[in-house]
Tab-separated table of N, CA and C in Angstrom:
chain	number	residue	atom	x	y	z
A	1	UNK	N	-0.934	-0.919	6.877
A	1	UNK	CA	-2.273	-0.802	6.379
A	1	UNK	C	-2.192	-0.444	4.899
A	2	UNK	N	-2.921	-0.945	4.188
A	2	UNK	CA	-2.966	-0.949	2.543
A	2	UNK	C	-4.695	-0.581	2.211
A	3	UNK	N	-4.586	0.725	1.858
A	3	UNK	CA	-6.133	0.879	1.370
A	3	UNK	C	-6.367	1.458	-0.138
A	4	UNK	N	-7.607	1.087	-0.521
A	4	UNK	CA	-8.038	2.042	-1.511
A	4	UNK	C	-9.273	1.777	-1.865
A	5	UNK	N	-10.126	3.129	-0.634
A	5	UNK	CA	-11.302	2.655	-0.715
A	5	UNK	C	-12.180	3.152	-2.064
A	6	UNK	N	-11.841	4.093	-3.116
A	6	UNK	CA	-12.539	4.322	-4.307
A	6	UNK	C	-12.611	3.068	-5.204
A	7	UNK	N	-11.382	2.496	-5.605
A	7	UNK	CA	-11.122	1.284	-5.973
A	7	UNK	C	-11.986	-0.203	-5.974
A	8	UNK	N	-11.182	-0.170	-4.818
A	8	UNK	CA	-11.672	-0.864	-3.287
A	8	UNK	C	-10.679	-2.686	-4.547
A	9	UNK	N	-9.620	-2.299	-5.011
A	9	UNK	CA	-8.871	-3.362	-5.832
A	9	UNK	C	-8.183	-3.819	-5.247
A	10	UNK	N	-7.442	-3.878	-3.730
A	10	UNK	CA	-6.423	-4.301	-2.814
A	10	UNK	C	-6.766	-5.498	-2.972
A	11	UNK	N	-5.554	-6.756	-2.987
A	11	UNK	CA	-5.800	-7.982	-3.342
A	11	UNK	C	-4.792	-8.170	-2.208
A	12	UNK	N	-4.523	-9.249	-1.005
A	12	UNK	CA	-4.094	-9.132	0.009
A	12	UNK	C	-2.898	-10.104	-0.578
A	13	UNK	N	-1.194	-10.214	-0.316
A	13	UNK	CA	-0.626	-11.070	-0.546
A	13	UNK	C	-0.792	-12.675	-0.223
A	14	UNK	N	-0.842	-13.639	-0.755
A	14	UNK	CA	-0.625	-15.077	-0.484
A	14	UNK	C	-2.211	-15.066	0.286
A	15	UNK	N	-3.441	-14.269	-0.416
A	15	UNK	CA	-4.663	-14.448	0.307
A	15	UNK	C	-5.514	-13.997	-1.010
A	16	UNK	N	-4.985	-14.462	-2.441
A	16	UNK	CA	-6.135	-13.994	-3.780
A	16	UNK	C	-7.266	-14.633	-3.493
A	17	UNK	N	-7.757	-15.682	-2.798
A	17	UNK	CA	-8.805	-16.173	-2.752
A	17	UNK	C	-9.958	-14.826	-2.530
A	18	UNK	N	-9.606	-14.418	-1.356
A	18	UNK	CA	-10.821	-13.028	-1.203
A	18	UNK	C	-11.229	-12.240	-2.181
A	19	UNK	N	-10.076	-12.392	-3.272
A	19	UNK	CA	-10.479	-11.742	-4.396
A	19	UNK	C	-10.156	-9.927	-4.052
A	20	UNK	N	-10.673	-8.840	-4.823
A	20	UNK	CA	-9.875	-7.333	-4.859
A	20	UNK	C	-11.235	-7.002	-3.479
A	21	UNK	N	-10.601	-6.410	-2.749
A	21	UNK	CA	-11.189	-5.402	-1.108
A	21	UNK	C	-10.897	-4.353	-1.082
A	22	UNK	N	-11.503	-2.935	-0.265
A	22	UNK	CA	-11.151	-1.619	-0.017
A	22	UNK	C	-9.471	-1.825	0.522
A	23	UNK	N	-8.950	-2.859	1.498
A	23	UNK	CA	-7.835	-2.895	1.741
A	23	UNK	C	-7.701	-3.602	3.748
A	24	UNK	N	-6.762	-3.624	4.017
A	24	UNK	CA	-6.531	-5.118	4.857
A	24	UNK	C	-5.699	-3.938	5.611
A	25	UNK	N	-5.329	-4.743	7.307
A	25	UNK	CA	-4.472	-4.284	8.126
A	25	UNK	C	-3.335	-5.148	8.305
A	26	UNK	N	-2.506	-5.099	8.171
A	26	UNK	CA	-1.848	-6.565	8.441
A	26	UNK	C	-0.188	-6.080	9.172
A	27	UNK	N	0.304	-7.362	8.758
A	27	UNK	CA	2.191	-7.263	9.293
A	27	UNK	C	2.971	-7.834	8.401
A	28	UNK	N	4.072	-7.213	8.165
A	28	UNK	CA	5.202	-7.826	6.997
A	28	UNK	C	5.390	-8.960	7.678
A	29	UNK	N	5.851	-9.423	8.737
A	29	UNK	CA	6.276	-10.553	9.843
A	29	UNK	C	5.538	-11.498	9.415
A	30	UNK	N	4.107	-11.646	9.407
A	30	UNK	CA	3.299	-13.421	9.268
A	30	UNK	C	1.949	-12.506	8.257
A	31	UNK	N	1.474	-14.074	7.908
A	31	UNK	CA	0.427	-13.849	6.934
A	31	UNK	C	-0.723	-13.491	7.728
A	32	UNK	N	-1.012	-13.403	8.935
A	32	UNK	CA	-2.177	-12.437	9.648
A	32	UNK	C	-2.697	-11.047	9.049
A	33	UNK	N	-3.625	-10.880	8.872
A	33	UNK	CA	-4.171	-9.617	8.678
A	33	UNK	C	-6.235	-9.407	9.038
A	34	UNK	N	-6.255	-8.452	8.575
A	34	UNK	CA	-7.885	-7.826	9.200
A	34	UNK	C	-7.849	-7.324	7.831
A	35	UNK	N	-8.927	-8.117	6.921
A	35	UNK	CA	-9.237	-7.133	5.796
A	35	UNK	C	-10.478	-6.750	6.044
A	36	UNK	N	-10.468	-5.287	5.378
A	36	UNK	CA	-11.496	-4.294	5.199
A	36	UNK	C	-12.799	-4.787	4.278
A	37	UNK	N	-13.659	-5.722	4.566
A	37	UNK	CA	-14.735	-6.031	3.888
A	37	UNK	C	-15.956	-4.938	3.136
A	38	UNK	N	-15.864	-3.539	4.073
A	38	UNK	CA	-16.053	-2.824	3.212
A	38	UNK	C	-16.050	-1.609	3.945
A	39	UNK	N	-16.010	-0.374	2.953
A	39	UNK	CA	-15.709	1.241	3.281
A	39	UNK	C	-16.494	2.247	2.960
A	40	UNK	N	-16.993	3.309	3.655
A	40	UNK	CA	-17.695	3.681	2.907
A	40	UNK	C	-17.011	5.034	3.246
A	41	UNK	N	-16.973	6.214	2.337
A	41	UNK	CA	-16.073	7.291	2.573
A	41	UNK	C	-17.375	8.811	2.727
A	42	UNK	N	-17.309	9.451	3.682
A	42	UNK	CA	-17.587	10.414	3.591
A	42	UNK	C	-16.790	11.738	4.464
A	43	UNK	N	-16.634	12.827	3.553
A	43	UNK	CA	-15.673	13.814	3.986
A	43	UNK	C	-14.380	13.354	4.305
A	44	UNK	N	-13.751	13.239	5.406
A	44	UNK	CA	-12.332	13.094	5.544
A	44	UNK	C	-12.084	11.897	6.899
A	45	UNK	N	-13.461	10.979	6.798
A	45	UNK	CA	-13.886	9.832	7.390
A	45	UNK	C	-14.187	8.380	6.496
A	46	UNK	N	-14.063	7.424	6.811
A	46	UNK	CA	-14.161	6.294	5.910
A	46	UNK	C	-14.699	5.238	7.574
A	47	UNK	N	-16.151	4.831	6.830
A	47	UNK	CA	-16.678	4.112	8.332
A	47	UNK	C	-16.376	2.291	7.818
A	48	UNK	N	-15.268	1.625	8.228
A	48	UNK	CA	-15.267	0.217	7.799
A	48	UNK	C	-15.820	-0.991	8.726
A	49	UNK	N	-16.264	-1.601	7.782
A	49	UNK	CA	-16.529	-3.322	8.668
A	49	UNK	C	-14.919	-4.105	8.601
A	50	UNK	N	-14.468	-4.464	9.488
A	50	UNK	CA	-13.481	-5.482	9.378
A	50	UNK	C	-13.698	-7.257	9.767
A	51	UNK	N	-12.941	-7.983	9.524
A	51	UNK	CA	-12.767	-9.085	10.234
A	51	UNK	C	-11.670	-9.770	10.014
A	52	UNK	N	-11.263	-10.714	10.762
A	52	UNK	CA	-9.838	-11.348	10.688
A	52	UNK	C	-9.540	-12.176	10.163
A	53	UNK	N	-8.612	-12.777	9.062
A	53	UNK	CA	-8.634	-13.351	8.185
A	53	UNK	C	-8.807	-15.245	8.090
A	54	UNK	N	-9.676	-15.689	9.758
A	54	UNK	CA	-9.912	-16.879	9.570
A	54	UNK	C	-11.231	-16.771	9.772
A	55	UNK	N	-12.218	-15.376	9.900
A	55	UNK	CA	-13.340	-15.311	9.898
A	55	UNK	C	-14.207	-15.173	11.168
A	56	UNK	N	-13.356	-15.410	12.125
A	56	UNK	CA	-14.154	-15.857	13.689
A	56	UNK	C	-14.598	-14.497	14.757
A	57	UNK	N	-13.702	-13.200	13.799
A	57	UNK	CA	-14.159	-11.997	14.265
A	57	UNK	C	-13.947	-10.675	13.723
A	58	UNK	N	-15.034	-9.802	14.081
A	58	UNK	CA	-15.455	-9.055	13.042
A	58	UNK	C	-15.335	-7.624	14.536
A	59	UNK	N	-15.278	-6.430	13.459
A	59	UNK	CA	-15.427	-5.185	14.293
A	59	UNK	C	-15.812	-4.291	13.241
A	60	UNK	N	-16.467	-2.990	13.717
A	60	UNK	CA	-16.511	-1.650	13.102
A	60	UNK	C	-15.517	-0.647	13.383
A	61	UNK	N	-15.167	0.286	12.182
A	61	UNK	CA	-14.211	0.999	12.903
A	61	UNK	C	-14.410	2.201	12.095
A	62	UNK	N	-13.542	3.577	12.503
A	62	UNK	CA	-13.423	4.499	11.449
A	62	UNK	C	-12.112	5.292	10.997
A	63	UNK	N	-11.854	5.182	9.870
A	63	UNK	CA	-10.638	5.861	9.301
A	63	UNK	C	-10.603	7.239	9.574
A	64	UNK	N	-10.047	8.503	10.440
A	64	UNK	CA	-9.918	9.096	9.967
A	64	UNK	C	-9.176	10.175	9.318
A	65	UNK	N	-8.869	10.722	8.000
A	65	UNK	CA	-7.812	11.445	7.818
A	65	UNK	C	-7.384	13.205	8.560
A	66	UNK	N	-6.292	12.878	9.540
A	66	UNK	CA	-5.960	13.993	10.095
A	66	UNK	C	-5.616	15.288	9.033
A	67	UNK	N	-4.720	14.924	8.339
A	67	UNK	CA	-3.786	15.487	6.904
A	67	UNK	C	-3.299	14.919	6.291
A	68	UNK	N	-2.527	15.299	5.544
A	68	UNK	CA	-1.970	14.536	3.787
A	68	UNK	C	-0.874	13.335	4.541
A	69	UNK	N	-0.483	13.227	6.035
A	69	UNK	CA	0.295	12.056	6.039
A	69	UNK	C	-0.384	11.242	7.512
A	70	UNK	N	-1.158	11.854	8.667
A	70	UNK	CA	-1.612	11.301	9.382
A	70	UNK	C	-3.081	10.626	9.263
A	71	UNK	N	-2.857	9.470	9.040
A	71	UNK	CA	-4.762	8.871	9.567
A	71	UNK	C	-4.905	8.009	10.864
A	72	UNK	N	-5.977	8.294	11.262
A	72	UNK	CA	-6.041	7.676	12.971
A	72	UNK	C	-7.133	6.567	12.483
A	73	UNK	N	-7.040	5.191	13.142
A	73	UNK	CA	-8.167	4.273	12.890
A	73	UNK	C	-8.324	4.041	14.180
A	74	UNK	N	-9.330	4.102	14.821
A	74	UNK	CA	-10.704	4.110	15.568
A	74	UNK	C	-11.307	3.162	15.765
A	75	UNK	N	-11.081	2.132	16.693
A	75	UNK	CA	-11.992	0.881	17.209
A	75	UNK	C	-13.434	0.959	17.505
A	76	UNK	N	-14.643	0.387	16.812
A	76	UNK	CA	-16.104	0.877	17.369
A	76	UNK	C	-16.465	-0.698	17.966
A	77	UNK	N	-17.744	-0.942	17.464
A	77	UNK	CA	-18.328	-1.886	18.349
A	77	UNK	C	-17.498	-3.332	17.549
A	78	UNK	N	-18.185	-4.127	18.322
A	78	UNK	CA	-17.436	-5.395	17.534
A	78	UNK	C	-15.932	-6.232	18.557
A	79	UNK	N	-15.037	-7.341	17.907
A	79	UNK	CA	-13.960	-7.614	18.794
A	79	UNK	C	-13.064	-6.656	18.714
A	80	UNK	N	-11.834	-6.584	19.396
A	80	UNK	CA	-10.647	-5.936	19.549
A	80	UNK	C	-9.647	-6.720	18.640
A	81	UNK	N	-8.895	-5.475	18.068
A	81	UNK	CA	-7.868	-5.956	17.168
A	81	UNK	C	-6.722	-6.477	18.440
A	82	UNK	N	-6.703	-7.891	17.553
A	82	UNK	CA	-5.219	-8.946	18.126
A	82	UNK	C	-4.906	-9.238	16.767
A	83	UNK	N	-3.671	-9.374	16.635
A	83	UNK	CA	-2.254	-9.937	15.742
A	83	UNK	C	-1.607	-10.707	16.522
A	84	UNK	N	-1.051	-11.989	15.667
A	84	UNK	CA	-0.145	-12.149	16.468
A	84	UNK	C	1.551	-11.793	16.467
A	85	UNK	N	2.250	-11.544	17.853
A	85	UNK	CA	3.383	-11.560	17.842
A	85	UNK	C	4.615	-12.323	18.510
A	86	UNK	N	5.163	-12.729	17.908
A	86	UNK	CA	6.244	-13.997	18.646
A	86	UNK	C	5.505	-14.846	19.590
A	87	UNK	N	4.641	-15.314	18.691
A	87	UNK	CA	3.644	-16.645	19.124
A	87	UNK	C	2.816	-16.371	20.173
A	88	UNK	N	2.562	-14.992	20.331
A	88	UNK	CA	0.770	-14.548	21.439
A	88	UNK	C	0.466	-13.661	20.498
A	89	UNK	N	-0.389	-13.656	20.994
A	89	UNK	CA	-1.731	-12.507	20.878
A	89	UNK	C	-1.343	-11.024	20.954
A	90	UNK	N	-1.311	-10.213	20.714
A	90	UNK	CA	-0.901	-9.206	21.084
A	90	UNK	C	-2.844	-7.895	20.890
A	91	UNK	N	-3.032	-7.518	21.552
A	91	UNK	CA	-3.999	-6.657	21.611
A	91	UNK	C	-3.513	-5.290	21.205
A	92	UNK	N	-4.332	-4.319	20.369
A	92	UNK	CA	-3.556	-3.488	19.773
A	92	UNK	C	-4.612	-2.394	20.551
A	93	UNK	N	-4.104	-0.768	20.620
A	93	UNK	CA	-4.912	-0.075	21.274
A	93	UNK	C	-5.953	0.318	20.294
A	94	UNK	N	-6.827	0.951	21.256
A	94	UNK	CA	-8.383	0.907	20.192
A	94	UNK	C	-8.185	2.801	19.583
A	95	UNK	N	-7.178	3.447	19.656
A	95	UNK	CA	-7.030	4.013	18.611
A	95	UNK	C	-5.202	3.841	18.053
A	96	UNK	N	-5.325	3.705	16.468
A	96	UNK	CA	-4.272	3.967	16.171
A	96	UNK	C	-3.941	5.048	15.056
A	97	UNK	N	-2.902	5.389	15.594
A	97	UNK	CA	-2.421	6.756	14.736
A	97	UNK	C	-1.343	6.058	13.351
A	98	UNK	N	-1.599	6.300	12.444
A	98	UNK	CA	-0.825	5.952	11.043
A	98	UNK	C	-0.277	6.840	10.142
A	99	UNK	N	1.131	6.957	10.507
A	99	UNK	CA	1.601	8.238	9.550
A	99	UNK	C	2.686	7.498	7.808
A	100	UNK	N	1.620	8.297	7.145
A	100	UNK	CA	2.341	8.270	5.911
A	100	UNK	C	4.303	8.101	5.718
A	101	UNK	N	4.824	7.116	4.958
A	101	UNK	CA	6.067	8.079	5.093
A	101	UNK	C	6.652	8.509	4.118
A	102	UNK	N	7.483	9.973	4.068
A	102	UNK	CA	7.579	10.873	2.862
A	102	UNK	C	8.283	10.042	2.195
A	103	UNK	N	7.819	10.512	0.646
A	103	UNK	CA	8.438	10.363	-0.610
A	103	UNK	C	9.883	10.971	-0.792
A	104	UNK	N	10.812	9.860	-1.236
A	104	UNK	CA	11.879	10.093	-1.591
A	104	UNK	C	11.953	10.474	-3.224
């Protein structure tokens, strides 16, 4: 996950067409991703619209920051996050936990 919702300048690799976004979910593996169409931040919550990068589905969700290295993202109404992996679908759970990793 790549964000920056003050910004909101995330330009997704091999996808400039969308032009700069709060920031995208994606996989190093294939050019799939869910960019963040938009964010809105309050307190130590960020409430986003997503959709998937051929357009055909969209969800709400919410960021939120546990501490300085955990954020949990939160499936709301809308489709379920799928990626694909080794040629299926893979359904991802409707919460995920995202930990920072320390600076070397």
């Amino acid at each position: 996950m790549r964000i920056n919702f003050y910004d909101q300048d995330v330009i997704i690799p091999d996808q400039d067409l969308l032009g700069p976004l709060p920031g995208y979910l994606g996989k190093e593996r294939n050019s799939f991703c869910w960019p963040i169409v938009s964010a809105k931040v309050k307190g130590n919550k960020a409430h986003l619209q997503m959709v998937n990068d051929y357009g055909s589905e969209d969800l709400e969700a919410t960021l939120t920051r546990e501490n300085d290295s955990i954020y949990v993202l939160k499936q709301g109404k809308g489709s379920t996050l799928k990626v694909p992996n080794d040629g299926k679908w893979q359904k991802l759970p409707s919460t995920l936990p995202f930990v920072r990793p320390k600076r070397q």
